[in-house]
Coordinates of C-alpha atoms and ligand atoms in Angstrom, one line a residue:
Chain H
M759 CA 9.2 13.1 -10.5
P760 CA 12.1 13.1 -8.0
K761 CA 13.3 9.7 -7.2
V762 CA 14.3 8.0 -4.1
T763 CA 16.1 4.7 -3.6
F764 CA 15.2 2.5 -0.3
I765 CA 17.7 -0.1 0.7
N766 CA 15.9 -3.0 2.4
P767 CA 16.9 -5.0 5.5
D768 CA 17.7 -7.7 2.9
E769 CA 20.0 -5.3 1.1
T770 CA 17.8 -5.5 -2.1
R771 CA 17.4 -1.7 -3.2
V772 CA 14.2 -0.4 -4.6
E773 CA 13.6 3.0 -6.4
L774 CA 10.7 5.0 -6.4
E775 CA 9.0 7.9 -8.2
V776 CA 7.8 10.2 -5.3
P777 CA 5.7 13.3 -5.7
V778 CA 6.9 16.3 -4.3
G779 CA 5.0 16.8 -1.2
T780 CA 4.5 13.2 -0.2
S781 CA 6.2 12.0 2.5
L782 CA 8.6 8.8 2.0
M783 CA 6.7 6.9 4.5
R784 CA 3.3 7.2 2.7
A785 CA 5.4 6.0 -0.6
A786 CA 6.8 3.1 0.8
T787 CA 3.9 2.0 2.6
A788 CA 2.1 2.6 -0.7
H789 CA 4.3 0.6 -2.5
G790 CA 4.4 -2.4 0.0
L791 CA 7.8 -1.8 1.2
D792 CA 7.3 -4.2 4.4
G793 CA 10.4 -2.4 6.2
I794 CA 8.7 0.7 7.0
V795 CA 5.4 0.3 9.2
G796 CA 4.2 3.6 9.9
D797 CA 1.7 2.3 12.6
C798 CA 0.4 6.0 13.5
G799 CA 0.3 7.4 10.0
G800 CA 2.7 10.1 10.1
G801 CA 1.6 11.5 13.8
L802 CA 5.4 11.1 15.3
T803 CA 3.7 8.7 17.8
C804 CA 5.1 5.1 17.1
A805 CA 8.8 5.5 15.6
T806 CA 7.8 2.6 13.1
C807 CA 8.9 4.3 9.8
H808 CA 12.5 4.9 11.2
V809 CA 15.4 5.1 8.1
L810 CA 19.1 6.0 7.9
V811 CA 19.7 8.9 5.5
Q812 CA 22.7 8.8 2.9
E813 CA 25.3 11.3 4.6
E814 CA 25.5 13.6 1.8
F815 CA 21.6 14.4 1.6
L816 CA 21.4 15.2 5.4
P817 CA 22.0 18.9 4.7
N818 CA 19.1 18.6 2.2
T819 CA 16.4 17.2 4.5
P820 CA 13.8 19.3 6.3
S821 CA 15.1 20.1 9.8
M822 CA 13.7 18.1 12.7
T823 CA 10.6 19.1 15.1
P824 CA 10.9 18.5 18.9
N825 CA 8.4 15.5 18.5
E826 CA 10.5 13.7 16.4
E827 CA 13.6 14.3 18.3
Q828 CA 12.2 12.8 20.9
M829 CA 10.9 9.7 19.1
L830 CA 14.4 9.0 17.5
D831 CA 15.1 7.8 21.0
F832 CA 12.5 5.1 20.8
T833 CA 13.1 3.5 17.8
A834 CA 13.6 -0.5 17.7
M835 CA 16.8 -0.4 16.3
G836 CA 18.0 2.5 18.4
R837 CA 19.1 5.8 17.0
Q838 CA 22.0 6.6 14.5
I839 CA 23.8 9.5 13.8
N840 CA 21.7 9.7 10.6
S841 CA 18.2 8.7 11.9
R842 CA 15.2 10.2 10.7
L843 CA 11.7 9.4 10.6
S844 CA 10.3 8.9 7.2
C845 CA 6.9 10.5 7.8
Q846 CA 8.8 13.7 8.1
L847 CA 10.8 13.5 5.2
V848 CA 8.6 15.3 2.5
M849 CA 9.6 14.9 -1.0
T850 CA 11.1 18.1 -2.5
E851 CA 13.0 18.5 -5.9
E852 CA 16.4 18.9 -3.8
L853 CA 15.9 15.4 -2.4
D854 CA 15.6 14.1 -5.9
G855 CA 18.2 10.8 -5.8
L856 CA 17.9 10.4 -2.2
T857 CA 19.0 7.2 -0.6
V858 CA 17.8 5.7 2.6
R859 CA 18.3 2.7 4.5
I860 CA 15.3 1.2 6.2
A861 CA 16.0 0.4 9.7
D862 CA 15.7 -2.8 11.4
P863 CA 14.2 -4.0 13.3
Q864 CA 11.3 -1.5 13.2
L865 CA 9.0 -3.3 16.1
Chain R
M788 CA -14.3 42.8 18.5
T789 CA -13.3 46.0 16.5
N790 CA -10.3 48.2 16.5
T791 CA -7.6 45.8 15.1
S792 CA -4.2 47.2 14.1
A793 CA -3.2 44.8 11.7
A794 CA -5.1 43.8 8.4
T795 CA -8.1 46.4 9.1
S796 CA -8.7 46.0 5.5
L797 CA -9.9 42.2 6.0
P798 CA -13.5 41.5 6.6
E799 CA -14.2 40.4 10.2
A800 CA -15.2 36.8 11.0
P801 CA -18.7 36.4 10.1
V802 CA -21.3 35.9 13.1
L803 CA -23.0 32.6 13.0
D804 CA -25.8 32.6 15.1
I805 CA -26.1 28.8 16.1
D806 CA -25.3 27.0 19.5
P807 CA -23.0 24.2 19.4
F808 CA -24.1 23.1 22.9
S809 CA -27.7 22.9 22.5
D810 CA -28.9 19.6 22.9
E811 CA -29.9 18.9 19.6
N812 CA -26.6 20.0 18.1
I813 CA -24.7 17.7 20.6
E814 CA -26.9 14.8 19.8
N815 CA -26.4 15.4 16.0
P816 CA -23.6 17.9 15.1
Y817 CA -23.7 17.4 11.4
E818 CA -25.7 20.0 10.2
F819 CA -24.2 22.5 12.5
H820 CA -20.8 21.1 11.0
R821 CA -21.8 21.6 7.5
I822 CA -22.7 25.3 8.3
L823 CA -19.8 25.9 10.1
R824 CA -17.4 24.9 7.0
E825 CA -19.7 26.5 4.3
T826 CA -20.0 30.0 6.2
A827 CA -16.5 31.1 6.3
P828 CA -12.9 29.5 7.4
V829 CA -13.7 31.2 10.7
V830 CA -16.7 32.5 12.2
F831 CA -18.0 34.1 15.6
I832 CA -20.3 32.7 18.0
E833 CA -21.8 35.8 20.0
K834 CA -23.5 33.6 22.7
Y835 CA -20.2 32.2 23.8
N836 CA -17.8 35.3 22.8
M837 CA -15.8 32.8 20.8
Y838 CA -14.6 31.8 17.3
A839 CA -15.1 28.4 15.6
V840 CA -13.3 27.0 12.9
G841 CA -14.5 23.5 11.0
R842 CA -12.3 23.5 7.7
Y843 CA -9.6 20.8 7.6
E844 CA -6.8 23.7 7.1
A845 CA -8.3 26.2 9.6
V846 CA -8.3 23.7 12.1
R847 CA -5.0 22.2 11.4
T848 CA -3.5 25.8 11.7
V849 CA -5.3 26.9 14.7
M850 CA -4.1 23.6 16.4
S851 CA -0.5 23.9 15.8
D852 CA 0.3 27.6 15.5
F853 CA 0.8 28.3 19.2
E854 CA 2.6 31.6 18.4
R855 CA -0.9 32.8 17.4
F856 CA -3.3 30.3 19.1
T857 CA -2.1 29.6 22.4
S858 CA -2.9 26.5 24.7
E859 CA -2.3 28.5 27.8
G860 CA -5.4 30.0 28.1
G861 CA -6.8 26.3 28.8
V862 CA -8.4 23.8 26.3
G863 CA -11.7 24.5 27.4
L864 CA -13.8 27.3 26.5
S865 CA -13.3 29.5 29.7
D866 CA -10.1 31.1 29.9
I867 CA -8.2 29.8 33.0
R868 CA -5.9 32.6 33.1
K869 CA -8.9 34.8 34.0
P870 CA -10.4 35.8 37.6
G871 CA -13.7 33.5 38.1
A872 CA -12.6 30.8 35.9
W873 CA -9.1 30.5 37.1
R874 CA -7.3 27.2 37.7
T875 CA -4.2 25.2 37.3
A876 CA -3.3 24.7 33.8
S877 CA -2.8 20.9 32.9
P878 CA 0.8 20.4 33.2
I879 CA 1.0 19.0 29.4
T880 CA -1.8 20.1 27.4
E881 CA -2.3 23.8 28.7
I882 CA 1.5 25.0 28.3
D883 CA 3.1 26.0 25.0
P884 CA 6.3 25.2 23.3
P885 CA 9.2 25.5 24.6
R886 CA 8.0 24.9 27.9
H887 CA 6.0 22.0 26.4
T888 CA 8.6 20.5 24.5
K889 CA 10.6 19.2 27.7
V890 CA 7.3 17.7 29.6
R891 CA 6.6 15.9 26.4
G892 CA 9.7 14.5 26.1
A893 CA 9.6 13.2 29.6
L894 CA 6.2 11.8 29.2
T895 CA 7.2 10.0 25.8
K896 CA 9.8 8.0 27.8
V897 CA 7.6 7.0 30.3
I898 CA 5.1 5.8 27.5
S899 CA 7.2 5.2 24.8
P900 CA 6.1 3.3 21.7
I901 CA 8.6 0.3 22.9
V902 CA 6.8 0.4 26.5
I903 CA 3.5 0.4 24.8
R904 CA 4.2 -2.6 22.8
Q905 CA 4.9 -4.5 25.9
W906 CA 1.2 -4.2 27.1
R907 CA -0.1 -6.1 23.9
E908 CA -0.4 -9.4 26.2
V909 CA -2.1 -7.8 29.1
F910 CA -4.8 -6.4 26.7
A911 CA -5.1 -9.4 24.4
A912 CA -5.7 -11.6 27.2
E913 CA -8.4 -9.3 28.8
A914 CA -10.1 -8.9 25.5
E915 CA -10.1 -12.7 25.0
K916 CA -11.9 -13.1 28.1
I917 CA -14.6 -10.3 27.2
A918 CA -14.9 -11.5 23.8
D919 CA -15.8 -15.1 25.2
R920 CA -18.4 -13.7 27.4
V921 CA -20.2 -11.4 25.3
V922 CA -20.3 -14.0 22.1
E923 CA -22.1 -16.7 24.5
Q924 CA -24.3 -14.0 25.7
G925 CA -25.3 -13.2 21.8
E926 CA -27.7 -10.3 22.6
I927 CA -25.6 -7.3 24.2
E928 CA -25.8 -3.7 25.2
A929 CA -22.4 -3.2 23.5
V930 CA -21.1 -0.3 25.4
H931 CA -21.7 -1.6 29.0
D932 CA -21.1 -5.2 28.5
L933 CA -18.3 -5.2 26.2
V934 CA -16.4 -1.7 25.4
E935 CA -16.6 -0.2 29.2
A936 CA -16.2 -3.7 30.7
F937 CA -12.8 -3.6 28.4
I938 CA -11.2 -0.4 28.6
L939 CA -12.4 0.1 32.5
K940 CA -10.2 -2.8 33.2
A941 CA -7.4 -2.7 30.7
F942 CA -6.5 1.0 31.1
P943 CA -6.6 1.7 34.7
D944 CA -4.3 -1.3 35.1
V945 CA -1.8 -0.3 33.1
L946 CA -1.9 3.0 34.4
G947 CA -1.8 1.6 38.0
V948 CA -4.6 3.2 39.6
D949 CA -6.8 2.4 42.2
M950 CA -10.3 4.0 41.9
P951 CA -13.7 2.5 42.0
R952 CA -14.1 1.7 38.3
E953 CA -17.5 2.9 38.3
N954 CA -16.4 6.5 38.9
F955 CA -14.7 6.5 35.9
L956 CA -17.6 7.4 33.7
D957 CA -19.5 10.2 35.8
I958 CA -16.0 11.8 36.1
G959 CA -15.3 11.7 32.2
E960 CA -18.5 13.3 31.7
M961 CA -17.9 16.1 34.1
N962 CA -14.6 16.7 32.0
F963 CA -15.7 16.8 28.7
N964 CA -18.5 19.0 29.7
Q965 CA -16.4 21.6 31.7
I966 CA -14.3 21.8 28.2
G967 CA -17.9 23.4 27.0
P968 CA -20.0 26.2 28.2
N969 CA -21.1 26.4 31.8
N970 CA -24.8 25.2 30.7
E971 CA -27.6 22.7 32.2
L972 CA -25.3 19.9 31.3
L973 CA -22.1 20.8 33.2
K974 CA -24.4 21.7 36.5
K975 CA -26.0 18.2 36.2
S976 CA -22.6 16.3 35.9
L977 CA -20.9 18.8 38.7
E978 CA -23.8 17.7 40.8
K979 CA -23.6 13.7 40.1
V980 CA -19.7 13.6 40.8
E981 CA -20.0 15.4 43.9
P982 CA -20.3 12.7 46.2
I983 CA -17.2 10.7 44.4
L984 CA -14.9 14.0 43.7
P985 CA -12.7 12.9 46.9
A986 CA -12.0 9.3 45.6
F987 CA -11.1 11.2 42.3
Q988 CA -9.0 13.4 44.2
R989 CA -7.2 10.8 46.0
A990 CA -6.8 8.4 42.8
F991 CA -3.8 10.5 41.5
Q992 CA -2.1 10.9 44.6
R993 CA 1.2 9.1 45.0
E994 CA -0.2 6.7 47.5
A995 CA -2.7 5.5 45.1
M996 CA -0.3 4.2 42.5
L997 CA -0.1 0.3 42.1
P998 CA 3.3 -1.3 41.6
G999 CA 4.6 -1.6 37.8
G1000 CA 2.0 0.9 36.3
F1001 CA 3.0 4.0 34.6
G1002 CA 1.3 6.1 37.1
E1003 CA 4.2 5.1 39.5
K1004 CA 6.8 5.7 36.8
I1005 CA 5.5 9.2 36.5
F1006 CA 6.0 10.0 40.0
E1007 CA 9.5 8.4 40.0
A1008 CA 10.4 10.6 37.1
E1009 CA 9.3 13.5 39.1
D1010 CA 11.5 12.3 41.8
K1011 CA 14.3 12.3 39.3
G1012 CA 13.8 15.9 38.7
E1013 CA 12.2 15.0 35.0
F1014 CA 9.0 16.8 35.9
E1015 CA 8.4 20.0 37.7
A1016 CA 8.1 19.1 41.6
G1017 CA 4.4 18.6 41.7
T1018 CA 3.0 17.8 38.5
A1019 CA 3.1 14.1 38.8
G1020 CA -0.2 13.9 40.4
P1021 CA -1.8 16.2 37.5
H1022 CA 0.0 14.4 34.9
V1023 CA -1.8 11.2 36.0
R1024 CA -5.0 13.0 36.5
S1025 CA -4.4 13.9 32.8
F1026 CA -4.0 10.7 31.4
L1027 CA -7.2 9.8 33.4
R1028 CA -9.2 12.4 31.8
A1029 CA -7.9 12.1 28.4
G1030 CA -7.4 8.2 28.1
V1031 CA -10.6 6.5 29.3
D1032 CA -13.7 8.0 27.5
T1033 CA -12.1 9.0 24.6
T1034 CA -11.4 5.5 23.8
I1035 CA -14.6 3.8 24.7
A1036 CA -16.0 6.5 22.5
G1037 CA -14.0 5.6 19.5
I1038 CA -14.4 1.7 20.1
G1039 CA -18.2 2.0 20.5
H1040 CA -18.2 4.2 17.2
T1041 CA -16.0 1.6 15.1
L1042 CA -18.7 -1.6 16.3
N1043 CA -21.7 0.9 15.4
L1044 CA -20.4 2.0 12.2
L1045 CA -19.4 -1.8 11.4
A1046 CA -22.8 -3.0 12.4
Q1047 CA -24.0 -0.6 9.9
N1048 CA -21.6 -1.5 7.3
P1049 CA -22.0 -5.3 6.4
G1050 CA -19.6 -4.5 3.5
E1051 CA -16.9 -3.2 5.7
W1052 CA -17.4 -5.8 8.4
E1053 CA -16.9 -8.3 5.7
K1054 CA -13.6 -6.8 4.6
I1055 CA -12.4 -7.2 8.3
K1056 CA -13.5 -10.6 8.3
A1057 CA -11.3 -11.3 5.3
D1058 CA -8.3 -9.4 6.8
P1059 CA -8.6 -8.9 10.6
T1060 CA -5.4 -6.8 10.8
K1061 CA -7.9 -4.0 9.2
V1062 CA -9.5 -3.3 12.6
R1063 CA -6.8 -0.7 12.8
G1064 CA -8.3 1.1 9.7
A1065 CA -11.7 0.5 11.0
F1066 CA -10.8 2.5 14.2
D1067 CA -9.1 5.5 12.8
E1068 CA -11.9 5.4 10.1
A1069 CA -14.7 5.5 12.9
I1070 CA -12.7 8.2 15.2
R1071 CA -12.7 10.4 12.1
L1072 CA -16.5 9.8 11.5
Q1073 CA -17.7 10.3 14.9
S1074 CA -14.7 12.0 16.8
P1075 CA -14.8 11.2 20.6
S1076 CA -13.2 14.7 21.2
Q1077 CA -15.3 16.9 19.3
V1078 CA -13.5 20.6 20.0
M1079 CA -10.5 21.7 21.4
F1080 CA -10.0 25.4 22.4
R1081 CA -7.1 27.8 21.9
T1082 CA -6.9 31.6 22.6
T1083 CA -5.7 34.2 20.1
V1084 CA -2.6 35.5 21.4
R1085 CA -3.0 38.9 19.5
D1086 CA -5.1 40.4 16.9
T1087 CA -4.9 38.5 13.7
D1088 CA -6.0 36.9 10.6
L1089 CA -7.1 33.4 9.1
D1090 CA -7.6 32.8 5.4
G1091 CA -8.5 36.4 4.8
Y1092 CA -10.8 37.0 7.9
R1093 CA -9.7 39.6 10.8
M1094 CA -9.6 38.0 14.3
A1095 CA -9.5 39.8 17.5
G1096 CA -6.8 39.1 20.3
D1097 CA -7.6 37.4 23.3
V1098 CA -10.5 35.6 22.3
K1099 CA -11.2 31.8 22.3
V1100 CA -11.3 29.6 19.4
G1101 CA -13.2 26.4 19.1
S1102 CA -11.3 24.2 16.7
F1103 CA -14.1 21.5 15.9
L1104 CA -12.4 18.5 15.1
G1105 CA -15.4 16.7 13.8
A1106 CA -15.9 19.1 11.5
A1107 CA -12.6 18.9 9.6
N1108 CA -12.9 15.1 9.7
R1109 CA -15.8 15.5 7.3
D1110 CA -14.4 18.2 5.1
Q1111 CA -14.8 17.4 1.5
R1112 CA -11.9 20.0 0.6
K1113 CA -9.9 17.2 2.2
F1114 CA -11.6 13.8 2.2
V1115 CA -13.4 12.2 -0.9
D1116 CA -16.9 10.9 -0.1
P1117 CA -16.3 12.2 3.4
D1118 CA -19.6 10.7 5.1
R1119 CA -18.6 7.0 4.1
F1120 CA -17.1 4.7 6.2
D1121 CA -14.3 3.0 4.5
V1122 CA -12.0 0.8 6.2
D1123 CA -9.4 0.9 3.5
R1124 CA -9.0 5.1 3.7
E1125 CA -5.8 5.1 5.5
S1126 CA -7.1 8.0 7.3
A1127 CA -4.2 7.3 10.7
G1128 CA -2.4 10.5 10.5
V1129 CA -4.8 12.7 8.1
H1130 CA -7.7 12.9 10.2
L1131 CA -7.5 15.3 13.1
A1132 CA -9.8 13.2 15.7
L1133 CA -6.2 12.8 18.0
G1134 CA -5.2 16.7 17.1
V1135 CA -2.5 17.9 15.1
G1136 CA 1.0 19.2 15.6
H1137 CA 3.0 19.4 19.0
H1138 CA 0.2 18.5 21.1
I1139 CA -1.1 15.6 18.8
C1140 CA -2.6 12.8 21.1
I1141 CA 0.3 11.1 23.1
G1142 CA -1.7 8.0 24.1
Q1143 CA -2.9 7.4 20.5
M1144 CA -1.0 4.2 20.1
I1145 CA -2.4 2.9 23.4
A1146 CA -5.7 3.7 22.1
R1147 CA -5.2 1.7 18.9
L1148 CA -3.5 -1.4 20.7
E1149 CA -6.7 -1.3 22.9
A1150 CA -9.0 -1.2 20.1
E1151 CA -7.1 -3.6 17.7
C1152 CA -7.1 -6.3 20.7
I1153 CA -10.9 -6.4 21.5
L1154 CA -12.2 -5.6 17.8
G1155 CA -10.1 -8.4 16.9
A1156 CA -11.1 -10.8 19.6
V1157 CA -14.7 -10.1 18.5
A1158 CA -13.9 -10.4 14.7
R1159 CA -12.2 -13.9 15.2
R1160 CA -15.3 -15.3 16.8
V1161 CA -18.1 -13.5 15.2
K1162 CA -19.7 -14.2 11.7
R1163 CA -21.8 -11.3 11.9
I1164 CA -22.9 -7.9 14.1
E1165 CA -26.4 -6.5 13.7
L1166 CA -28.0 -3.6 15.1
T1167 CA -31.1 -4.7 17.6
G1168 CA -32.2 -1.0 18.2
E1169 CA -31.6 2.3 17.9
P1170 CA -28.1 3.5 19.0
R1171 CA -28.3 6.5 21.5
Y1172 CA -25.7 9.2 22.1
R1173 CA -24.8 10.3 25.3
L1174 CA -25.6 14.4 25.9
V1175 CA -22.1 15.3 27.0
N1176 CA -20.8 19.2 25.8
T1177 CA -17.8 18.2 24.0
L1178 CA -17.6 14.0 23.9
R1179 CA -19.2 12.3 21.5
T1180 CA -19.8 8.7 22.4
L1181 CA -22.6 6.2 22.6
E1182 CA -24.4 5.5 25.8
H1183 CA -26.3 2.7 24.2
L1184 CA -25.6 0.4 21.4
P1185 CA -27.6 -2.8 21.2
L1186 CA -26.1 -5.8 19.2
R1187 CA -26.7 -9.2 18.4
L1188 CA -23.4 -11.2 17.9
V1189 CA -23.9 -13.9 15.7
A1190 CA -21.3 -16.8 16.6
A1191 CA -18.9 -18.1 13.5
Ligands
HEM1094 C1 -15.1 21.1 41.3 C2 -14.0 22.1 41.7 C3 -13.4 21.8 40.1 C4 -13.5 22.5 39.1 C5 -15.1 23.2 38.6 C6 -12.8 22.5 37.8 C7 -13.0 22.9 36.7 C8 -11.9 22.6 35.5 C9 -12.5 22.7 34.3 C10 -13.3 23.6 33.6 C11 -11.2 22.2 33.5 C12 -11.1 22.2 31.9 C13 -11.5 21.1 31.3 C14 -10.6 20.6 30.4 O1 -9.9 21.8 29.6 O2 -9.8 19.6 30.5 C15 -10.5 21.3 34.5 C16 -9.3 20.9 34.1 C17 -8.3 20.7 35.2 N1 -8.2 21.1 36.4 FE1 -10.2 21.4 37.6 N2 -11.5 22.0 38.3 C18 -12.1 21.6 39.6 C19 -11.1 21.0 40.6 C20 -10.0 20.8 40.0 C21 -8.6 20.7 41.2 C22 -9.0 20.3 42.9 C23 -7.6 20.4 40.8 C24 -6.3 20.4 41.0 C25 -5.7 19.2 42.2 C26 -7.6 20.7 39.3 C27 -6.8 20.7 38.4 C28 -7.1 20.7 37.1 C29 -6.4 20.3 35.8 C30 -4.9 20.0 36.1 C31 -6.8 20.3 35.0 C32 -6.4 20.4 33.2 C33 -7.3 19.0 32.6 C34 -6.1 18.1 31.8 O3 -5.8 18.2 30.8 O4 -6.1 17.1 32.5 N3 -9.1 21.0 39.1 N4 -10.8 21.7 35.6
HEM1095 C1 -9.6 7.4 20.5 C2 -8.8 7.9 21.8 C3 -8.2 9.3 21.9 C4 -8.7 10.6 21.3 C5 -9.7 10.6 20.5 C6 -7.9 11.3 21.9 C7 -7.8 12.9 21.4 C8 -6.8 13.7 21.5 C9 -6.5 15.1 21.3 C10 -7.8 15.8 20.1 C11 -5.6 15.6 21.8 C12 -4.9 17.1 21.2 C13 -5.5 18.1 22.5 C14 -4.9 19.6 22.0 O1 -4.4 19.6 21.0 O2 -5.4 20.5 22.8 C15 -4.9 14.9 22.6 C16 -3.8 14.9 23.4 C17 -3.6 14.0 24.5 N1 -4.0 12.5 24.7 FE1 -5.4 11.7 23.5 N2 -7.0 11.0 22.8 C18 -7.3 9.5 22.8 C19 -6.7 8.7 23.6 C20 -5.6 8.8 24.8 C21 -5.0 8.3 25.5 C22 -5.3 6.4 25.5 C23 -4.4 8.8 26.4 C24 -3.4 8.0 27.2 C25 -2.9 7.4 27.6 C26 -4.4 10.0 25.6 C27 -3.5 10.9 26.6 C28 -3.3 12.2 25.9 C29 -2.7 13.4 26.5 C30 -1.7 13.0 27.9 C31 -2.7 14.4 25.6 C32 -1.9 15.8 25.5 C33 -0.8 15.8 24.8 C34 0.1 17.1 24.7 O3 -0.4 18.0 25.2 O4 1.1 17.0 24.3 N3 -5.2 10.2 24.8 N4 -6.0 13.7 23.0

């Protein structure tokens, strides 16, 4: 199963096996990573599952829908060049080894 | 209906001889939903010259694939582009991308999650007051005394509109009747609102906006050119239509389901943050907005069935939300199911409910305030549903609140 490394705000790292087809937001909340809130469950209306994607993986990530594009402007941390909402990062084999930093704050 | 050019080898969507808008099926839609799901991915209902979909995946497709299923014919049963039914389109729900994208962006700015979170204190203060009152009463009719008392104060306050509060419910009833067919229910509710329509029309004009509300912000954004000239009023109107009755319905269903499932209530008592899960689970099971419409852009097909172009398609959200292809033990109310983001009660895709974090915040504040004060909630009579074509909502929910 492909793996993803989350870097928590306190710099600790957590590596998770994420089944293909599962979003990083679901994987993180299911494993109790408190830095990911995911209030709306993936509806692109809360902007509380904000992550910063390690840049070499950006080309492999799925393209952004307009709704994600718009919501990133309303993240609590503020938008960075490598910002994504992790509910939209659905696991694929190509994303194996992906590293993301959990944005802080989310709320 | 025949004479499709594409995929002519596929069977036509089978005819289903059921009236989704009969009084019986409005009152208890679940048998209709079951038949709808089991008959085929898409069926045709002759009485209304409409297709209907009720399986989870089919509903997702119809709601979000705008190139085949447009919103521009209106989100109701009648096609707003046709003579006889013509009316102005909603400036947000009834346009497709790419036009929709720009409008959605501008609205998102007005009610971004950052803005919404600032309302927590306003909602919480009002919720505490109402909770104190109803707990002291002990035996209440919860729809009126608790849910409407809260939403009809909290929501118009943040929207910043000035309209007699008692008008909201009749207007709402008319709206959700209008999404369905032109039947007796619609005729009656149109008669009922006639005297208050002028007040409703005034409520979404610039002069009616109260300082500090987000209605005012919508007009300011129009002035800055972020919305097309003349659309600020209709936007405020859309919020009035979309944000009041749905939320009242959802909170009412949550209370009803918690009263009927004491085991789930215990989980809330142990961890009050679970009121959010309870609310999403309640709107999954009792979807306030039962059906939204799209129109086929041209002849097309869905899961192996042929569909003719330029015909309305009803997406039965309430049916999809109990599809066992998607949900394990679908009729069970489970506050730990984590159905937010999975159920379709708030729509799906680019038109997904833009007010959902407001609805959740309202629900969390009022349900949390009640849960902290109350040991048990019990039904003291039969709950009754209101007969509205496309809105599933309670009109009567007699409850006893046993103070902690
Ligand atoms: C008694 C007269 C009217 C009738 C019978 C009527 C009929 C309808 C119907 C059937 C709908 C569809 C319900 C829905 O899809 O939400 C609707 C929605 C709408 N109507 Fe009317 N209408 C009337 C007056 C007006 C007026 C005077 C305006 C404009 C100032 C207007 C603007 C709209 C808009 C913008 C929507 C979109 C609803 C939304 O998404 O908020 N209507 N109307
Ligand atoms: C439990 C409560 C609610 C339910 C069940 C609900 C349901 C829905 C549904 C099903 C849609 C999708 C319509 C479509 O795709 O054609 C929608 C869209 C919308 N909702 Fe809600 N809603 C709720 C609360 C609210 C609130 C509180 C507001 C206002 C603040 C609101 C404002 C809107 C608006 C403006 C849209 C149109 C978005 C767009 O077209 O991009 N809703 N809602």
